[in-house]
GROMACS .gro file of C-alpha atoms in nm:
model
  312
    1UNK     CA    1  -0.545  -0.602   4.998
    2UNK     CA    2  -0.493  -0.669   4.625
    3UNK     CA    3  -0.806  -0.771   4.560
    4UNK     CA    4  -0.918  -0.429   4.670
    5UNK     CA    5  -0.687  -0.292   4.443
    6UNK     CA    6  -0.848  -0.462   4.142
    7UNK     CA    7  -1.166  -0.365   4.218
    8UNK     CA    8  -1.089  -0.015   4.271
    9UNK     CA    9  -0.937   0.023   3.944
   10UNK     CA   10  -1.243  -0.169   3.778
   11UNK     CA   11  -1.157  -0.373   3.421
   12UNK     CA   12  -1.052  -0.149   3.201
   13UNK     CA   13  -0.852  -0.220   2.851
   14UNK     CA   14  -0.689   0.114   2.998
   15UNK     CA   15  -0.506  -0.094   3.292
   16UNK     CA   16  -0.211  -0.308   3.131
   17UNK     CA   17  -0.119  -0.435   3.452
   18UNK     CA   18   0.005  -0.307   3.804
   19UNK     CA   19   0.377  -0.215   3.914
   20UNK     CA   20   0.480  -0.416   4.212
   21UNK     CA   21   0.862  -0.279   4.299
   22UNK     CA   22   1.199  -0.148   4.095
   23UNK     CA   23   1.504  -0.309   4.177
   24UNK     CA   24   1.432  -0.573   4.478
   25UNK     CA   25   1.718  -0.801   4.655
   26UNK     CA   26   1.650  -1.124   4.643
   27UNK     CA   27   1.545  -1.131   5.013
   28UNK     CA   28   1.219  -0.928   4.885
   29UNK     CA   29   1.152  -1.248   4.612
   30UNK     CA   30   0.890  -1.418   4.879
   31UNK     CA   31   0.684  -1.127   4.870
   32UNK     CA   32   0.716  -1.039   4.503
   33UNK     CA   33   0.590  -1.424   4.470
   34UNK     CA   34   0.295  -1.356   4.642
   35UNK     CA   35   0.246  -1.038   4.472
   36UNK     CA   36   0.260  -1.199   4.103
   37UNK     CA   37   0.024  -1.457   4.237
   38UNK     CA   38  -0.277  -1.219   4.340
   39UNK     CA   39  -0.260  -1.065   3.981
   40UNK     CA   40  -0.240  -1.356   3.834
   41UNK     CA   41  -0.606  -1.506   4.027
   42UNK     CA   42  -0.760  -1.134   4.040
   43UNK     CA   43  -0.655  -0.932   3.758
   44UNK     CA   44  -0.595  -1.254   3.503
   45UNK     CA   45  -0.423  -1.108   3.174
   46UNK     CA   46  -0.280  -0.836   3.323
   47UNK     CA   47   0.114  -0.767   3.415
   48UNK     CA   48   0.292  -0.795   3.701
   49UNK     CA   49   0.550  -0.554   3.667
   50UNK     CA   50   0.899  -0.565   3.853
   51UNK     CA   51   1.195  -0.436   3.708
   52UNK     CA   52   1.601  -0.561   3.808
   53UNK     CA   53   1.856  -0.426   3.929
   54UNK     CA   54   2.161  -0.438   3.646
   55UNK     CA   55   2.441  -0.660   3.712
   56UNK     CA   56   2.673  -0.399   3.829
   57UNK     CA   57   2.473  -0.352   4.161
   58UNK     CA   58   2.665  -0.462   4.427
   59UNK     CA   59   2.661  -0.831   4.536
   60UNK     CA   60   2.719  -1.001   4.844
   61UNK     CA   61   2.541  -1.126   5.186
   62UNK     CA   62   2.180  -1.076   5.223
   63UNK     CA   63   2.086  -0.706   5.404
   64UNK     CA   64   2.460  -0.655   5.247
   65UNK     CA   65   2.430  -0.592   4.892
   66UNK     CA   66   2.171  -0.448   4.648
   67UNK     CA   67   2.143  -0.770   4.479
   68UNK     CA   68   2.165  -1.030   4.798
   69UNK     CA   69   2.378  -1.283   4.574
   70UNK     CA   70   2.686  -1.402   4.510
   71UNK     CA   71   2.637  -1.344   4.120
   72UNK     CA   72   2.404  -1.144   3.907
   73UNK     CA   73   2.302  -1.468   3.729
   74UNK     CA   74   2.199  -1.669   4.075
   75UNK     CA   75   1.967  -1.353   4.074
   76UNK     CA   76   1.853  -1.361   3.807
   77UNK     CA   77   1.746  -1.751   3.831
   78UNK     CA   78   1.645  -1.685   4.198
   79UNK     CA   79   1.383  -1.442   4.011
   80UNK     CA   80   1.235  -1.643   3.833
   81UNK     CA   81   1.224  -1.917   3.981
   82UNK     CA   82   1.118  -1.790   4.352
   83UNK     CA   83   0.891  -1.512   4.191
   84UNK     CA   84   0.738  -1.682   3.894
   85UNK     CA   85   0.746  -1.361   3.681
   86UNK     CA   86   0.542  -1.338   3.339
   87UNK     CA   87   0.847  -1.155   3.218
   88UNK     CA   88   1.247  -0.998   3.311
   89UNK     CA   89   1.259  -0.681   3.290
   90UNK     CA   90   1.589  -0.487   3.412
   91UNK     CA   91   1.800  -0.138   3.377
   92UNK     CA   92   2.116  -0.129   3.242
   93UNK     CA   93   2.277   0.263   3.157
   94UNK     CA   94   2.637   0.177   3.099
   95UNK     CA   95   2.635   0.240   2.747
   96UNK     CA   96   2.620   0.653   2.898
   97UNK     CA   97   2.821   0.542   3.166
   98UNK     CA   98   3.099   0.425   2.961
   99UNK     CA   99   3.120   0.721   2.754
  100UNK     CA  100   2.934   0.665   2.472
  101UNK     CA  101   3.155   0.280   2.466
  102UNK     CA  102   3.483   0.511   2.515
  103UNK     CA  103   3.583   0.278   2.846
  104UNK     CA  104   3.587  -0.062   2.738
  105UNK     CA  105   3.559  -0.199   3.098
  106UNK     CA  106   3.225  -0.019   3.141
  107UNK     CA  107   3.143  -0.084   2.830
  108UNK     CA  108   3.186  -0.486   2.826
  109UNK     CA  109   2.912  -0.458   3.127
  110UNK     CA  110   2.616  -0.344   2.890
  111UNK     CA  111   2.673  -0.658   2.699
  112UNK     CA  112   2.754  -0.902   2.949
  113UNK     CA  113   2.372  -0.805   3.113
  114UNK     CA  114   2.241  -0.839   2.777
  115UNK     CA  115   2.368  -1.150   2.704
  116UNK     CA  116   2.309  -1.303   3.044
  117UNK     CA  117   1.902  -1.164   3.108
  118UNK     CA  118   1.891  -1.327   2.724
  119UNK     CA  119   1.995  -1.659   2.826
  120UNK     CA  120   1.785  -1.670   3.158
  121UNK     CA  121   1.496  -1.575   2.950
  122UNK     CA  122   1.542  -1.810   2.650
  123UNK     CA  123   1.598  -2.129   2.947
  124UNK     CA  124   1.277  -2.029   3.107
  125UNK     CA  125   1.101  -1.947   2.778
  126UNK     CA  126   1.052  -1.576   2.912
  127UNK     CA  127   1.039  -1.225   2.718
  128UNK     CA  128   1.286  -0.953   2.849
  129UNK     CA  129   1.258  -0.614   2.876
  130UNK     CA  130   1.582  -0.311   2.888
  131UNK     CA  131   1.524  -0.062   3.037
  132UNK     CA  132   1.826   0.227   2.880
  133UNK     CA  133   1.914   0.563   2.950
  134UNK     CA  134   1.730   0.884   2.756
  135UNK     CA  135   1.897   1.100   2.969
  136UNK     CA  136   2.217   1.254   3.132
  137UNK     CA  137   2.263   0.982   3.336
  138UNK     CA  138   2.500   1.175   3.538
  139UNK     CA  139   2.656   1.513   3.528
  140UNK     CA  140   3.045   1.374   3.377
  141UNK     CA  141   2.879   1.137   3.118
  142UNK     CA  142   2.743   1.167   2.744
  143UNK     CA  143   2.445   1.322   2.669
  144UNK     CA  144   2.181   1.101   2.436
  145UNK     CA  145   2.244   1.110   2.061
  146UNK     CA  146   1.986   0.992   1.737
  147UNK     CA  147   2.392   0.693   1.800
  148UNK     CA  148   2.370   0.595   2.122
  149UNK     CA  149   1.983   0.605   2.161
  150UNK     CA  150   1.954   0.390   1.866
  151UNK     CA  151   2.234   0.130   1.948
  152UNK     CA  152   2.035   0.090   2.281
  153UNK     CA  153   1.745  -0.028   2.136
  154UNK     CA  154   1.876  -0.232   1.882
  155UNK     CA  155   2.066  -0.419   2.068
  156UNK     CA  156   1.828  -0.525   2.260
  157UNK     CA  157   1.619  -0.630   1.974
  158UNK     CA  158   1.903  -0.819   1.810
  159UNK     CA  159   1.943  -1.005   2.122
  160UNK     CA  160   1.562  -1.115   2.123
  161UNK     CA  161   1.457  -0.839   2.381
  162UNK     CA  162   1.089  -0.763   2.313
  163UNK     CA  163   1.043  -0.438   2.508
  164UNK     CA  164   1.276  -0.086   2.522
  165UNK     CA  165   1.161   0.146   2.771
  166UNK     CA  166   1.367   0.452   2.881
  167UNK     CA  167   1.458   0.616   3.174
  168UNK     CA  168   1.332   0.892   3.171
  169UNK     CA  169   1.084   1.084   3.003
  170UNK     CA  170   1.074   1.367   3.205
  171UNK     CA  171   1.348   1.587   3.334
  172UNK     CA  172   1.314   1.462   3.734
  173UNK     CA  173   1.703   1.643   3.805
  174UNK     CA  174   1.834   1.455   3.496
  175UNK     CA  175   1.975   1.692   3.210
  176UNK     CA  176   1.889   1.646   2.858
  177UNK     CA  177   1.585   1.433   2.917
  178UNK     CA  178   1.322   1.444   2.634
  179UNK     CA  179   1.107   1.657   2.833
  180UNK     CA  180   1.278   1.965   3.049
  181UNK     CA  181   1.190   2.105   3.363
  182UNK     CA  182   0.955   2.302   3.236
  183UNK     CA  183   0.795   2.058   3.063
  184UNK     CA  184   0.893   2.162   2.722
  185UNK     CA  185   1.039   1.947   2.447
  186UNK     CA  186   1.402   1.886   2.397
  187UNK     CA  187   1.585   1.765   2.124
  188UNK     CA  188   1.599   1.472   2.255
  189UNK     CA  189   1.285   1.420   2.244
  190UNK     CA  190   1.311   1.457   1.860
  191UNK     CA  191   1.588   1.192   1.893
  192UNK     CA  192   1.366   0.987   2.088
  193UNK     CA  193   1.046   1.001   1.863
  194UNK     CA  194   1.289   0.865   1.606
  195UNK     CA  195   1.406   0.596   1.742
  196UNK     CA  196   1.036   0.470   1.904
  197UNK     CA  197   0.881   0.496   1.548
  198UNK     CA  198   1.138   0.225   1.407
  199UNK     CA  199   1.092  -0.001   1.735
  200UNK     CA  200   0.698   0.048   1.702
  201UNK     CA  201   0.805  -0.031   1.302
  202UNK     CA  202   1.010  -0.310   1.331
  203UNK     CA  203   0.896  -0.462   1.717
  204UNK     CA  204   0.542  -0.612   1.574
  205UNK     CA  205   0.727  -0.801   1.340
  206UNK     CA  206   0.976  -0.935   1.565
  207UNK     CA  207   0.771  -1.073   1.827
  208UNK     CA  208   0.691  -1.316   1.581
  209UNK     CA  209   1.009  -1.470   1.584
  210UNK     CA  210   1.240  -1.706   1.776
  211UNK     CA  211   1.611  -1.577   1.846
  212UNK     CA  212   1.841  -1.822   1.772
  213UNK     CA  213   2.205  -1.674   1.788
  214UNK     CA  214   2.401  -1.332   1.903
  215UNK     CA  215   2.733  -1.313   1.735
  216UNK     CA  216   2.970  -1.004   1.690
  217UNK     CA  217   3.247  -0.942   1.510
  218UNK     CA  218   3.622  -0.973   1.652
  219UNK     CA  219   3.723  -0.853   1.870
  220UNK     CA  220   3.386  -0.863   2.061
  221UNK     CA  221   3.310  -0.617   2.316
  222UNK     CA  222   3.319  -0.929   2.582
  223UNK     CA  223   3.552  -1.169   2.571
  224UNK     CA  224   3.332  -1.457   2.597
  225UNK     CA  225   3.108  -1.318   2.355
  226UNK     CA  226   3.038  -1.589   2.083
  227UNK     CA  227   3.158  -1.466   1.751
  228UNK     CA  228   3.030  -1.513   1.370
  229UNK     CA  229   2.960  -1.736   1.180
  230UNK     CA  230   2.631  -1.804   1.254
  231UNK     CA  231   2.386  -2.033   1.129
  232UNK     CA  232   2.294  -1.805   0.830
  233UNK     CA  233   2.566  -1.558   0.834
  234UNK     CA  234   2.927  -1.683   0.834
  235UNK     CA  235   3.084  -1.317   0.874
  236UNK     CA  236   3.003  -0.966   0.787
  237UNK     CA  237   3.264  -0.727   0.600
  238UNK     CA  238   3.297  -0.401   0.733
  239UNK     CA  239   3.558  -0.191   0.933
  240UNK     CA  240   3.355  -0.124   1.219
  241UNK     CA  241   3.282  -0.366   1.527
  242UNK     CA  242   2.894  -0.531   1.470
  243UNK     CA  243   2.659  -0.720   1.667
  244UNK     CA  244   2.415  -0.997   1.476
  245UNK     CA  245   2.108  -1.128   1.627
  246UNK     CA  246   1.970  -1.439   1.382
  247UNK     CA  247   1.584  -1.534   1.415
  248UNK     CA  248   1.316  -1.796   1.289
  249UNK     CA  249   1.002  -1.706   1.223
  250UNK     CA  250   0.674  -1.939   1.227
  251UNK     CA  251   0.691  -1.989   0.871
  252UNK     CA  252   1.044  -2.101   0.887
  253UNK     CA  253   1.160  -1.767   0.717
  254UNK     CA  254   1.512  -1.682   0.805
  255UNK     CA  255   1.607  -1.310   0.947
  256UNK     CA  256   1.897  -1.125   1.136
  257UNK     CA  257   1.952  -0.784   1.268
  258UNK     CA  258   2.306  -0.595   1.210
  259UNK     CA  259   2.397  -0.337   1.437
  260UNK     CA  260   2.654  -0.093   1.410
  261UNK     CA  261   2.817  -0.042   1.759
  262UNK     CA  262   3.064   0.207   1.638
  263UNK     CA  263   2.866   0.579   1.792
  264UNK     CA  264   3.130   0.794   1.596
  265UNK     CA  265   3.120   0.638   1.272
  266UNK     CA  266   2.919   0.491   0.963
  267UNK     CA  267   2.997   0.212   0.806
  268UNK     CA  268   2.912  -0.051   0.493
  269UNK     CA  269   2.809  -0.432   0.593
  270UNK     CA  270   2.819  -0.656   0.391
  271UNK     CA  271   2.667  -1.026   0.467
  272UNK     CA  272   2.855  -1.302   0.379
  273UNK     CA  273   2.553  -1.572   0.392
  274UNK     CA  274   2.588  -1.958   0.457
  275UNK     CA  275   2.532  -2.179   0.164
  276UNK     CA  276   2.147  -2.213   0.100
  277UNK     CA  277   2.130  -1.884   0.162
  278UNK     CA  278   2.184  -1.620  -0.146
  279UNK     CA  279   2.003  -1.274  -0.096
  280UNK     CA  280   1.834  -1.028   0.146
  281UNK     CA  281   1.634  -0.764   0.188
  282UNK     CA  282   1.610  -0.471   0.422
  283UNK     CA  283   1.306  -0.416   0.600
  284UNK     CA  284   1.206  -0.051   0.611
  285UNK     CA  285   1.197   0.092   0.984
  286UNK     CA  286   0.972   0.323   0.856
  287UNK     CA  287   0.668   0.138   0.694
  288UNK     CA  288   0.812  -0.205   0.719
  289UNK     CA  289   0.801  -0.271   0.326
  290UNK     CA  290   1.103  -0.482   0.182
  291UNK     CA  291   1.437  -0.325   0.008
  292UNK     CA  292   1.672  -0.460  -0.195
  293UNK     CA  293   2.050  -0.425  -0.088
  294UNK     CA  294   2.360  -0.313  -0.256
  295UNK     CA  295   2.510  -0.545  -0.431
  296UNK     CA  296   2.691  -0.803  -0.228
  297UNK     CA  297   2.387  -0.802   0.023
  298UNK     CA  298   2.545  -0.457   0.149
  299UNK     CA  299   2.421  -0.166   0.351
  300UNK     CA  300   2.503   0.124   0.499
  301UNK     CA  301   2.427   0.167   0.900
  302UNK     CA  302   2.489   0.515   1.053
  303UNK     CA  303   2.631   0.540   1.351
  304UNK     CA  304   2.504   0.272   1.617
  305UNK     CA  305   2.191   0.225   1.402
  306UNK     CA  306   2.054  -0.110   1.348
  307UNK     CA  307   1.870  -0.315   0.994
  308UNK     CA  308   1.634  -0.603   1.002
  309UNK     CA  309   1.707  -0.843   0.691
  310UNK     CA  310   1.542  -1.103   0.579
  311UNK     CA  311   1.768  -1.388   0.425
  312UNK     CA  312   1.659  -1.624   0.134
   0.00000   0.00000   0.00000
């Protein structure tokens, strides 16, 4: 049957690959695995695409839960190790769900999914995808803001994700969507626009790097979350709770990504950097040329906006 498939479509550089199913239970893995394996022989180079449930999908019994495990992290590893995925990609909307981070409880989950689809993927030497909310999730909750759309995506990329998509582009019975019923644009698709053209910006030049470390400041938003210092950064001064990613590139070069979690407010960071290390630069979301920072290796972040620095 998938053979078919392939060469219906034909080869075209227009097909990136072919979307097998959103949000299986681990009971459907076999079949996924099967499903991966004909692109992989007849369509080499392309994706396999399946995207995950988020960890608060109920768990349980098989044919008794939306995830069919005990834990979201036995699903995760049943994923990839049944299925054999070229990638994780999963869902995650708490960030509207919470209120905009307003309920802490709700809140905590956005980062505990983070945290744990990063560490599956670093073990297994995947990429990982997020998949965040561009909508009105649900009638009682936050709308999208230029905050919370932002903070979305760069947390992921501080964590090491290398792919934001958003759910979803079109209205489809979801209010304030980037593109209304009519099909006109919203303001959030102006939002939107802005926040894509610093991931296209900043993304490329990512990829290129390792993660090595997520840190926060205290109190994290999870209680196991590790805190700073960090290899490069021993602590950040500011007055507002912050997320660090730290990376390597292949050159050896040294980077991190701040992010300003606060929606409501902007604040100065300042980097207090590990000895060896002295200065850094911001790197434009915009064109991707170098700044210099205030002095101190300071800069301002508006609310639940994210910078890329390079550290020397």
């Amino acid at each position: 049957f998938f053979k078919q498939v392939v060469e219906d479509a034909g080869d075209s550089d227009a097909i990136l690959g072919y979307y097998l199913l959103d949000e299986p239970g681990a009971g459907l893995f076999p079949k996924l695995a099967a499903g991966v394996a004909a692109v992989k022989k007849y369509a080499p180079g392309k994706l396999a695409y399946i995207n995950l449930f988020p960890g608060y999908a109920t768990i349980g019994a098989p044919d008794m839960s939306q995830l069919e495990t005990q834990t979201f992290n036995e699903y995760l590893e049943r994923f990839v190790t049944e299925v054999k995925p070229q990638l994780i990609s999963y869902d995650d909307y708490m960030v509207q769900y919470s209120m905009d981070l307003e309920n802490p409880g709700r809140a905590s989950r956005y980062f505990i999914d983070l945290l744990e689809v990063r560490g599956v993927a670093r073990k297994y030497g995947l990429p990982f995808w997020n998949i965040v909310s561009s909508n009105q999730i649900r009638a009682h909750t936050t709308i999208p803001s230029p905050a919370n759309l932002a903070m979305q995506a760069y947390t992921t990329l501080a964590a090491g994700g290398c792919g934001v998509t958003w759910y979803t582009y079109n209205a489809r019975g979801y209010g304030y969507a980037p593109i209304d019923k009519h099909g006109n644009r919203t303001m959030t698709w102006q939002y939107l626009q802005m926040v894509n053209r610093q991931v296209k910006t900043l993304g490329p030049i990512m990829n290129g790097m390792r993660s090595t470390g997520v840190y926060f400041t205290s109190p994290a938003p999870v209680e196991s979350a590790p805190l700073l210092p960090g290899e490069v950064v021993r602590g950040l001064k500011t007055d507002v709770p912050m997320m660090l990613g730290e990376f390597i590139a292949h050159d050896g070069a040294r980077w991190a990504m701040v992010v300003n979690l606060s929606l409501q407010k902007s604040a100065k960071v300042a980097l207090d950097l590990q000895e060896g290390y002295q200065q850094g630069t911001v790197i434009s979301p915009e064109d991707g040329s170098e700044l210099g920072m205030e002095e101190g290796n300071a800069v301002w972040l508006a609310a639940g906006q994210g910078a890329l620095i390079k550290v020397r």
